[in-house]
XYZ file of C-alpha atoms in Angstrom:
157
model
C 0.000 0.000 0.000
C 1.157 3.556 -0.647
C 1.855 6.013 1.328
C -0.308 9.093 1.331
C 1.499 12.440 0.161
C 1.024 15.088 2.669
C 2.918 18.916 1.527
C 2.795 21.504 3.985
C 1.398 24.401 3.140
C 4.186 27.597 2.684
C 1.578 30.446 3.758
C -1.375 30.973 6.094
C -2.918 31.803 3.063
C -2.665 28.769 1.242
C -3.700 26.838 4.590
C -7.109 28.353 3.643
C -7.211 27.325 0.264
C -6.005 23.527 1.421
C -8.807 22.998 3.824
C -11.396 24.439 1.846
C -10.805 22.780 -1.202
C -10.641 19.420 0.754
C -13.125 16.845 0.156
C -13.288 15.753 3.727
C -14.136 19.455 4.535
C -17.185 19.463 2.083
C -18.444 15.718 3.743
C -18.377 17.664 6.873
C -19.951 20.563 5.838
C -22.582 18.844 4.393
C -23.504 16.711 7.194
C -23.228 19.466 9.922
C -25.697 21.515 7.326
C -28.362 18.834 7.114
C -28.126 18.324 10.890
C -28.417 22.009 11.244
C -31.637 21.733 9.171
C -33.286 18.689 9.505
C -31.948 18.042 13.788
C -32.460 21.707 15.073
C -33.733 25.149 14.281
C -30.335 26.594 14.828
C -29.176 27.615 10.907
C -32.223 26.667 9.499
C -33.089 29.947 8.263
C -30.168 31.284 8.101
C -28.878 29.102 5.206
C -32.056 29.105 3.669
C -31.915 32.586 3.397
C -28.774 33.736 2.734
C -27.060 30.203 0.780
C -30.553 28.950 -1.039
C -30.197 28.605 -4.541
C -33.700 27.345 -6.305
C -34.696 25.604 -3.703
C -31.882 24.068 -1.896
C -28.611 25.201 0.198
C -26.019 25.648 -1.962
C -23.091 24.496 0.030
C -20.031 26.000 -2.360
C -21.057 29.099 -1.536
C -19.639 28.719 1.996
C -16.223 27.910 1.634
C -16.214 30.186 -0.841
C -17.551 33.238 1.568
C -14.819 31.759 4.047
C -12.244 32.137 1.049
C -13.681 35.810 0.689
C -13.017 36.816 4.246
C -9.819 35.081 4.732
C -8.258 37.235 1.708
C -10.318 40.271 2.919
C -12.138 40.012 -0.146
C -15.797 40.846 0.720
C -16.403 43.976 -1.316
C -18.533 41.824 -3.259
C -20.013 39.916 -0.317
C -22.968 42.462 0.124
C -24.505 40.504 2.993
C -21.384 41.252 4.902
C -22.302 44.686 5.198
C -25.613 43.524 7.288
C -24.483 42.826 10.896
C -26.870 40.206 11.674
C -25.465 38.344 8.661
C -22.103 38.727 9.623
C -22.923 37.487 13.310
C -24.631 34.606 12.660
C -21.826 33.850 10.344
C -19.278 34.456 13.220
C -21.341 32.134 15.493
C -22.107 29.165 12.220
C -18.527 29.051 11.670
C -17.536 28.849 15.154
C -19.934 25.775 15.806
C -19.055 24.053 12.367
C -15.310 24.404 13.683
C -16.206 23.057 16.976
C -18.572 20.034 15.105
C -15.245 19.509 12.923
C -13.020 18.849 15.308
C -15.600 16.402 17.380
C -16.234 14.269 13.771
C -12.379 13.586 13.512
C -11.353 10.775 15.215
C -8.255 11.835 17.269
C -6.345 7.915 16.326
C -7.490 6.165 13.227
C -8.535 2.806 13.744
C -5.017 1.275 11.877
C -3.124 2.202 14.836
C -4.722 1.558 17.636
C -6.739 -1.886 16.451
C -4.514 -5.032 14.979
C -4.575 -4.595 11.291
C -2.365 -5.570 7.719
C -2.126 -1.837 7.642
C 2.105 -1.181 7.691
C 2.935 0.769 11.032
C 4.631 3.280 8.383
C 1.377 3.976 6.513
C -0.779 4.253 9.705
C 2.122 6.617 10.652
C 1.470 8.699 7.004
C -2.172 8.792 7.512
C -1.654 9.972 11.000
C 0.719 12.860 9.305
C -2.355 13.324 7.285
C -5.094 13.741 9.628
C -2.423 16.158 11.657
C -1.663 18.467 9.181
C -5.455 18.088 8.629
C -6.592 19.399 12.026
C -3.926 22.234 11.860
C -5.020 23.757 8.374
C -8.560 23.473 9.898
C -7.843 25.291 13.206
C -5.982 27.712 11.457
C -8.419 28.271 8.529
C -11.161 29.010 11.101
C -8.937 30.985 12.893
C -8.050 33.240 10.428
C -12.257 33.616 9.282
C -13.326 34.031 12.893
C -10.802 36.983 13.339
C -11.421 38.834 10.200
C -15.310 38.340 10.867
C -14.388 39.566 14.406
C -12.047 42.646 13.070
C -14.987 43.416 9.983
C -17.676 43.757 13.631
C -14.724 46.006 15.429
C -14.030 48.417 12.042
C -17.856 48.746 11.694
C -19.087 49.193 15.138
C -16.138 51.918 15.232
C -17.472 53.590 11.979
């Protein structure tokens, strides 16, 4: 079995790109979304009224508003310019970090179960899932301050 390639990421900036351009980001997205609107009136309205697109949330578009505020690139972004958009924002991407980090499983069953799995690529995937959980933390990081700055620089205006 091959390893898996893991690069580490040169800039804050690209660690933003990484995560949210990850496919295990999206599966997570997507289920913490559904739960949000099928489990619990928490979201429910606000995706459907901010991320509906003909009829059904339109999960792209939240990454990509993540990208937006990571590169302060929200000109465009007219919503942001509504503070109860960009609070609930501040408080959907702090819960989707915390319900991130809880779906991850801190030790992937290969290394702590018997398995045919080669200690060296339970060690890779391990890498993996590290450098994982760092772009995350530092992706939502980097959104939840910039939301938190864009509240400061407006409330100062």
């Amino acid at each position: 079995m091959k390893p898996i390639e893991t690069t580490r990421p040169k800039t804050t900036a690209s660690l933003g790109t990484d995560v949210l351009s990850n496919r295990e980001f999206y599966f997570l997205l997507e289920k913490f979304c559904l739960e949000q609107i099928r489990e619990t009136a928490g979201y429910d309205r606000f995706l459907n009224q901010y991320f509906n697109d003909e009829g059904y949330v339109d999960l792209w578009r939240i990454p990509n508003l993540m990208l937006d505020v990571i590169q302060q690139n929200v000109k465009f972004q007219a919503n942001m310019a509504k503070p109860e958009f960009r609070t609930t924002l501040q408080s959907f991407v702090a819960d989707l970090y915390t319900f991130c980090l809880k779906a991850i499983p801190t030790f992937p069953a290969s290394t702590t179960e018997k398995s045919d799995v080669p200690v060296s690529v339970s060690l890779q995937n391990l890498k993996a899932q590290q450098h994982f959980v760092q772009s995350l933390m530092a992706t939502f990081i980097q959104v939840l301050e910039q939301l938190s700055a864009e509240g400061q620089s407006e409330d100062a205006a």
